[in-house]
Short mmCIF file of C-alpha atoms in Angstrom, two decimals:
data_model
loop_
_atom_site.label_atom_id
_atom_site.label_comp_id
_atom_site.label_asym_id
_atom_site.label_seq_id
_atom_site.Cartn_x
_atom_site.Cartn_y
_atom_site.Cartn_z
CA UNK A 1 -2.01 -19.69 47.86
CA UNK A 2 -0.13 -22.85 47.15
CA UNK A 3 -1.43 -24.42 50.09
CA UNK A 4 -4.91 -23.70 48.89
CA UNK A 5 -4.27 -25.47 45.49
CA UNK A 6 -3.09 -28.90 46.54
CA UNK A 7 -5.68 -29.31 49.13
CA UNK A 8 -8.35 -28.04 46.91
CA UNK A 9 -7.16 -30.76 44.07
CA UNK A 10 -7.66 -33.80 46.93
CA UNK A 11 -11.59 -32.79 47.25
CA UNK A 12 -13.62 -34.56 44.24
CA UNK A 13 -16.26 -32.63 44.11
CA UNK A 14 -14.05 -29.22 43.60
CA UNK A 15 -11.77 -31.31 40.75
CA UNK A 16 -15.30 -32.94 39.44
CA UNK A 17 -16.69 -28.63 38.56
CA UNK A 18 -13.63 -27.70 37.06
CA UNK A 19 -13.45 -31.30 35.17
CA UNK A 20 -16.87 -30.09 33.57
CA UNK A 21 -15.60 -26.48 32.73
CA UNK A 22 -13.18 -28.14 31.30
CA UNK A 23 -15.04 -29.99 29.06
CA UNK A 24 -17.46 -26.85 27.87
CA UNK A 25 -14.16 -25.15 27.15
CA UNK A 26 -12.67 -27.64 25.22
CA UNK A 27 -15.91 -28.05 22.93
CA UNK A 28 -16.15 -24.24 22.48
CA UNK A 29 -12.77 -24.10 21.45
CA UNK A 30 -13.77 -26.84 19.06
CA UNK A 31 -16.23 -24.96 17.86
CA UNK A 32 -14.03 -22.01 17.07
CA UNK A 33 -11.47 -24.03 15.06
CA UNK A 34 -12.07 -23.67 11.78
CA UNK A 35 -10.07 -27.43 10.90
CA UNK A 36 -12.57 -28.55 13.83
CA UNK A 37 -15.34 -27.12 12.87
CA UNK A 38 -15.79 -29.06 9.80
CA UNK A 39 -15.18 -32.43 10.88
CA UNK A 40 -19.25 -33.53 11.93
CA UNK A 41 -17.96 -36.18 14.63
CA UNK A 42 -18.35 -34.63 17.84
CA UNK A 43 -15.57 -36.94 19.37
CA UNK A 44 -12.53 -35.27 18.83
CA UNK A 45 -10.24 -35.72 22.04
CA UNK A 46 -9.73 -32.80 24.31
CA UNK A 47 -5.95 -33.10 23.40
CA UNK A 48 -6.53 -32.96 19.86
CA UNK A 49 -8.72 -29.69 20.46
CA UNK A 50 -5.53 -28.53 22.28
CA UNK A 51 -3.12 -29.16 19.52
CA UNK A 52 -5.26 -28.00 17.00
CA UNK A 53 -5.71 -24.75 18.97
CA UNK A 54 -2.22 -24.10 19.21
CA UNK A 55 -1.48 -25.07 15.51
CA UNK A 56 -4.23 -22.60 14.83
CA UNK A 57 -2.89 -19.83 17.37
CA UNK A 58 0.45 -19.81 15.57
CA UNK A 59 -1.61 -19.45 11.92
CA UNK A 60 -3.21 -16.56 12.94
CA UNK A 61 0.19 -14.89 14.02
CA UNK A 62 2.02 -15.99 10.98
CA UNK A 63 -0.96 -14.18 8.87
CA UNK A 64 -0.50 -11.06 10.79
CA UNK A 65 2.85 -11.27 10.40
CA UNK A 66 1.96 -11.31 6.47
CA UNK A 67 -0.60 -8.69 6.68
CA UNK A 68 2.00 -6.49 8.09
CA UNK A 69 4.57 -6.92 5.58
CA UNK A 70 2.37 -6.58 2.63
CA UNK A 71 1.17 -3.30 4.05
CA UNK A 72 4.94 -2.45 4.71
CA UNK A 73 4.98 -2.88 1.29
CA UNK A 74 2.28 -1.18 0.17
CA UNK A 75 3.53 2.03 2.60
CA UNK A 76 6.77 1.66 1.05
CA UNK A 77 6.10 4.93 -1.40
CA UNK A 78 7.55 7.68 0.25
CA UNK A 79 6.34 10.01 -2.68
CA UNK A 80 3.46 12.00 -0.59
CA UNK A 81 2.04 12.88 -3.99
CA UNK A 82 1.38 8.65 -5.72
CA UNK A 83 -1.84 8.13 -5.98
CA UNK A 84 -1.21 4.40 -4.75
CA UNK A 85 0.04 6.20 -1.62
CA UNK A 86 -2.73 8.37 -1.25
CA UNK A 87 -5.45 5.37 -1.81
CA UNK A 88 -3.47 3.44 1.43
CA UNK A 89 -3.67 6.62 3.13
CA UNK A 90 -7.12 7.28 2.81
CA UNK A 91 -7.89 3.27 3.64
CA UNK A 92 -6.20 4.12 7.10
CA UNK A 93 -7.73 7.45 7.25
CA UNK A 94 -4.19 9.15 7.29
CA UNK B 1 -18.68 -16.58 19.72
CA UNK B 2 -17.20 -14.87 16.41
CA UNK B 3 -15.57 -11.57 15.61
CA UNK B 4 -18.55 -8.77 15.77
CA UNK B 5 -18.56 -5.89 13.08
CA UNK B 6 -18.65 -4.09 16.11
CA UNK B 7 -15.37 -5.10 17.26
CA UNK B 8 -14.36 -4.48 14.05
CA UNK B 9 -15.49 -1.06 13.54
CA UNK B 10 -13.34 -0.33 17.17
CA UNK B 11 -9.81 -2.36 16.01
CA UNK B 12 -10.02 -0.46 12.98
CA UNK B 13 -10.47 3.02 14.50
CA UNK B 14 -7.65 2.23 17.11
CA UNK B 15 -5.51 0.57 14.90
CA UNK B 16 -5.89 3.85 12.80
CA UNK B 17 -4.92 5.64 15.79
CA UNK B 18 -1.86 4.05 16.49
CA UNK B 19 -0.61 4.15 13.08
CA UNK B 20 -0.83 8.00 12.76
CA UNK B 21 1.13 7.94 16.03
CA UNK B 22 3.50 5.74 14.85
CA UNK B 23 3.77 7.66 11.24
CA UNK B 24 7.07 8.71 11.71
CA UNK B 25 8.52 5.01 11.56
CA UNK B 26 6.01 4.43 8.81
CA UNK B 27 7.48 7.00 6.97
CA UNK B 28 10.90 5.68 7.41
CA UNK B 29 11.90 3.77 4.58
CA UNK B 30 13.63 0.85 6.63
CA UNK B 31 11.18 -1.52 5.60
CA UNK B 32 11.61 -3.63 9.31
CA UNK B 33 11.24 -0.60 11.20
CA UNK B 34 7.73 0.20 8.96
CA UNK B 35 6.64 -3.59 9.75
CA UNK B 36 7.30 -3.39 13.15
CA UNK B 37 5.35 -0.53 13.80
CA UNK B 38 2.43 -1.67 11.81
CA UNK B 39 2.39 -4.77 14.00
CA UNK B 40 3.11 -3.13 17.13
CA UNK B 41 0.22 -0.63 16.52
CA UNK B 42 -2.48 -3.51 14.78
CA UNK B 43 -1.26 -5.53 18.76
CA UNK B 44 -2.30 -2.37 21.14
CA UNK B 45 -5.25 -1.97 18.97
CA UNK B 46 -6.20 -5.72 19.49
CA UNK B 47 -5.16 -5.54 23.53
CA UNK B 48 -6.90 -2.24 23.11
CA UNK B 49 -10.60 -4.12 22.72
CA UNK B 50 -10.56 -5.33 26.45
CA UNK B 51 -9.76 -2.53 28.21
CA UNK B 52 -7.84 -4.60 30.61
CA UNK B 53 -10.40 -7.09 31.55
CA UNK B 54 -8.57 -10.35 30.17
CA UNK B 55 -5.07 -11.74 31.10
CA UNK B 56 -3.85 -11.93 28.02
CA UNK B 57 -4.46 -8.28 27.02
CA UNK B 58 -2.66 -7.12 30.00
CA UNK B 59 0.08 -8.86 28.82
CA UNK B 60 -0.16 -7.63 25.69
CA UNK B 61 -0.12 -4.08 26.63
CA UNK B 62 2.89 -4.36 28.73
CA UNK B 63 5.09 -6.14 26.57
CA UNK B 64 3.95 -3.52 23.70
CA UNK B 65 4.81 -0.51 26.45
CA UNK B 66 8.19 -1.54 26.44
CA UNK B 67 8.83 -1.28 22.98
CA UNK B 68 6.99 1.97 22.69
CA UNK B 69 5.32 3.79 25.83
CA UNK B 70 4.11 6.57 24.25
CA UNK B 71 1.73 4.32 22.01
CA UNK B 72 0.40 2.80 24.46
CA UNK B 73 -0.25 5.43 26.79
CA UNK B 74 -2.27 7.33 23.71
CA UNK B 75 -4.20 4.39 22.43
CA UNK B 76 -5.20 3.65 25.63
CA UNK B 77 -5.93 6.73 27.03
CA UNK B 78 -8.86 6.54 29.43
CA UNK B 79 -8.50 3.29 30.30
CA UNK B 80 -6.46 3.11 33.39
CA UNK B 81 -3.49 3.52 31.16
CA UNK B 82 -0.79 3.76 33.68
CA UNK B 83 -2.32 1.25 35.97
CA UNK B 84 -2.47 -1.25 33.07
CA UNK B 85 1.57 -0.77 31.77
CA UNK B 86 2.86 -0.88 35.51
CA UNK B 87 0.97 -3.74 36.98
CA UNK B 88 2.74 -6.40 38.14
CA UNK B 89 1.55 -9.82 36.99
CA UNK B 90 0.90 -12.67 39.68
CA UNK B 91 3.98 -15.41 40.01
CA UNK B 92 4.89 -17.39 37.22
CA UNK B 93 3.59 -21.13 36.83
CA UNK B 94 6.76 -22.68 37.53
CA UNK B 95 6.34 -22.19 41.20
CA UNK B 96 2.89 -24.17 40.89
CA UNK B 97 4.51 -26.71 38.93
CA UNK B 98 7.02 -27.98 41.79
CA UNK B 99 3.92 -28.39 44.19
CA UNK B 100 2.02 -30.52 41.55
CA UNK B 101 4.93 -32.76 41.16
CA UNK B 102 5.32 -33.20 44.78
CA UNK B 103 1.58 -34.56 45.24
CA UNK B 104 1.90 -36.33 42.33
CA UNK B 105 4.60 -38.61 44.03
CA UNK B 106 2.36 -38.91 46.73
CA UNK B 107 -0.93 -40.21 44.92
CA UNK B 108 1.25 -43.05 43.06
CA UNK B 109 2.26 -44.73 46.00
CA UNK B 110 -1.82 -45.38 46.52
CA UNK B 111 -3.12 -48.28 43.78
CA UNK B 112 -5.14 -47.14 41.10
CA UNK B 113 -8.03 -48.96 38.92
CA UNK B 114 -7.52 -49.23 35.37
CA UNK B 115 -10.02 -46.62 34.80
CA UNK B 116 -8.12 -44.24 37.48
CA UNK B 117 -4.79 -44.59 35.77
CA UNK B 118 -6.65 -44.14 32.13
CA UNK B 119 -8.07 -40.66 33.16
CA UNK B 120 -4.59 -39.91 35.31
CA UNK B 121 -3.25 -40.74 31.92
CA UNK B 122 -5.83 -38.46 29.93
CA UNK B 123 -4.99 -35.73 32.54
CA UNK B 124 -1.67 -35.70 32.16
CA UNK B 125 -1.40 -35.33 28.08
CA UNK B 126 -4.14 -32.82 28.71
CA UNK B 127 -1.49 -31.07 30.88
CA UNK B 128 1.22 -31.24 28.48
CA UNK B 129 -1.41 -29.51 25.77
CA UNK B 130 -1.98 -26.42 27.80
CA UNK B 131 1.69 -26.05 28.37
CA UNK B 132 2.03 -25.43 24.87
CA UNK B 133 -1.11 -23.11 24.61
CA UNK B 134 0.71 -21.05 27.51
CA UNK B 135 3.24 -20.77 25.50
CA UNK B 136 1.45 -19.02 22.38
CA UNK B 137 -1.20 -17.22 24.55
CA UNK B 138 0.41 -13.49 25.71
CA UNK B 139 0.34 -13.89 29.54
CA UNK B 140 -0.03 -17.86 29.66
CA UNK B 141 2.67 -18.52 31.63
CA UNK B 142 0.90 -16.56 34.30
CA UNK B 143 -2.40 -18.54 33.91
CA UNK B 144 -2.28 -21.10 37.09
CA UNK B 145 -5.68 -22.52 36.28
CA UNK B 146 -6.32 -23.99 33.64
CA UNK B 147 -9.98 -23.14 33.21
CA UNK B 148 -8.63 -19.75 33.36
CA UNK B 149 -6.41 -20.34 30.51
CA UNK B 150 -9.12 -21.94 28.40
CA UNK B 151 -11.28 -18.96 28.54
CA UNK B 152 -8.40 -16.07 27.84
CA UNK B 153 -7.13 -18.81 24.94
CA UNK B 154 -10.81 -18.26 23.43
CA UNK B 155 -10.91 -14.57 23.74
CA UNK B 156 -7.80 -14.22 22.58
CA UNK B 157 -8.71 -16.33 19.55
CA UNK B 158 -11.98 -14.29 18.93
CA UNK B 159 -9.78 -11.01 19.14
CA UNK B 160 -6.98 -12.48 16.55
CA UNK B 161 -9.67 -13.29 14.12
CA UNK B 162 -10.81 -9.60 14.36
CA UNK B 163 -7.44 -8.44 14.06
CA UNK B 164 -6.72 -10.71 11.29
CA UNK B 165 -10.19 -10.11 9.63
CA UNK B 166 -9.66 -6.14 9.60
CA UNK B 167 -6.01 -6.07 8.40
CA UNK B 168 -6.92 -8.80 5.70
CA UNK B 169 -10.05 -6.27 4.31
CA UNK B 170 -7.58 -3.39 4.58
CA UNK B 171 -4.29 -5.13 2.44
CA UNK B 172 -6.43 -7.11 0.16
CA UNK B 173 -8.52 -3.47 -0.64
CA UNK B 174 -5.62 -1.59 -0.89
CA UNK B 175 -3.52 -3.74 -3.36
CA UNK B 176 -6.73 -4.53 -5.28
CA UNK B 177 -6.86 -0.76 -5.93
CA UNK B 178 -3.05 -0.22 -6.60
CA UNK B 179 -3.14 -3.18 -9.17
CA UNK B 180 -5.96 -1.52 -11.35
#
């Protein structure tokens, strides 16, 4: 397999399809990103899109990371009978 | 490309899933055990939404089987479950790396335009990019090609935003309702 990728990489016209999947990629992904997304330019450079996406990767697991202590929280009443514990209950369908 | 209510509607119902399985730890009142098993469940609901089909997931799955098996096994059920937990992943990047250097000594000792060494140049932060998106993508540093780890890095993005989304409706509901 190894041997396949370093000859493949000499051929341009191989490198030249990937170059332009590349490219789609990178402008989807710029599409996704929210702090992208509202900049109008369309020339942000593909390794800004990169570092934004990464910056935006760790966001989302930082909020889940929230999300799940909040609800740890919120789960925290061990008294079956609270009505705040039955309301989170019935949110999760317990 | 944006998180369907469809997708949703199926995070929610497995996420639901796994937290009645995990119930006992939810009911314990060590609050990291409770966090960890609301995040472990919300994770093999997210992986969950593939059914195998991306990298990423697949890593996902089997890094969430080791913590808990039995999880895994029940969210998934149906869905190759003990194909998915067991696979082995292809080689690590690393190896791939060594070859790329290697060529890359070669191709300097040719002369290069101004232009060629500009878009070597490009290429090369480009390169130094994905290594850190391998790095935050589950799976990445099994993703060789990099057009391969573009696409996973936008499903996976599209599938945290749905995660995200969910959990957000669920915690901002419930402590809207606790605070009246």
């Amino acid at each position: 397999m190894s041997s396949r990728r370093s000859s493949r990489s000499r051929q341009s016209g191989s490198s030249r399809i990937s170059d332009d999947q590349i490219s789609d990629l990178v402008s989807k992904l710029q599409h996704l990103i929210p702090e992208l997304r509202r900049r109008r330019s369309d020339k942000v450079s593909a390794s800004k899109v990169l570092q934004e996406t990464c910056n935006y990767i760790r966001n989302l697991h930082r909020e889940v990371d929230d999300l799940s202590d909040r609800l740890s929280e919120l789960l925290a009443s061990t008294d079956d009978n609270s009505a705040e514990a039955a309301i989170i209950r019935s949110l999760l369908n317990y | 490309m944006q998180p369907t209510s469809s997708m949703k509607e199926e995070f929610l119902k497995k996420w639901q899933m796994g937290l009645e399985i995990v119930r006992p730890s939810i009911d314990n009142t060590n609050v990291s055990e409770r966090k960890k098993a609301i995040k472990l469940s919300a994770d093999v609901a997210m992986a969950s939404l593939r059914k195998g089909t991306t990298c990423w997931s697949r890593a996902l799955i089997q890094k969430s089987a080791t913590e808990d098996n039995f999880l895994v096994r029940q969210v998934l059920s149906g869905i190759k479950a003990e194909t998915l937990i067991n696979k082995k992943l292809t080689k690590k990047v690393v190896c791939h790396r060594k070859i790329v250097r290697r060529s890359k000594k070669i191709s300097r000792r040719k002369s290069r335009s101004a232009s060629e060494e500009a878009a070597a140049k490009a290429k090369r932060i480009v390169k130094k990019r994905t290594q850190g998106l391998r790095s935050v993508v589950p799976g990445g540093e099994f993703m060789s090609n990099d057009v391969l780890l573009l696409q996973e890095t936008l499903d996976y993005i599209v599938s945290l935003q749905t995660q995200v989304n969910v959990m957000r409706s669920i915690v901002d509901a419930a402590e809207a309702e606790i605070e009246r």
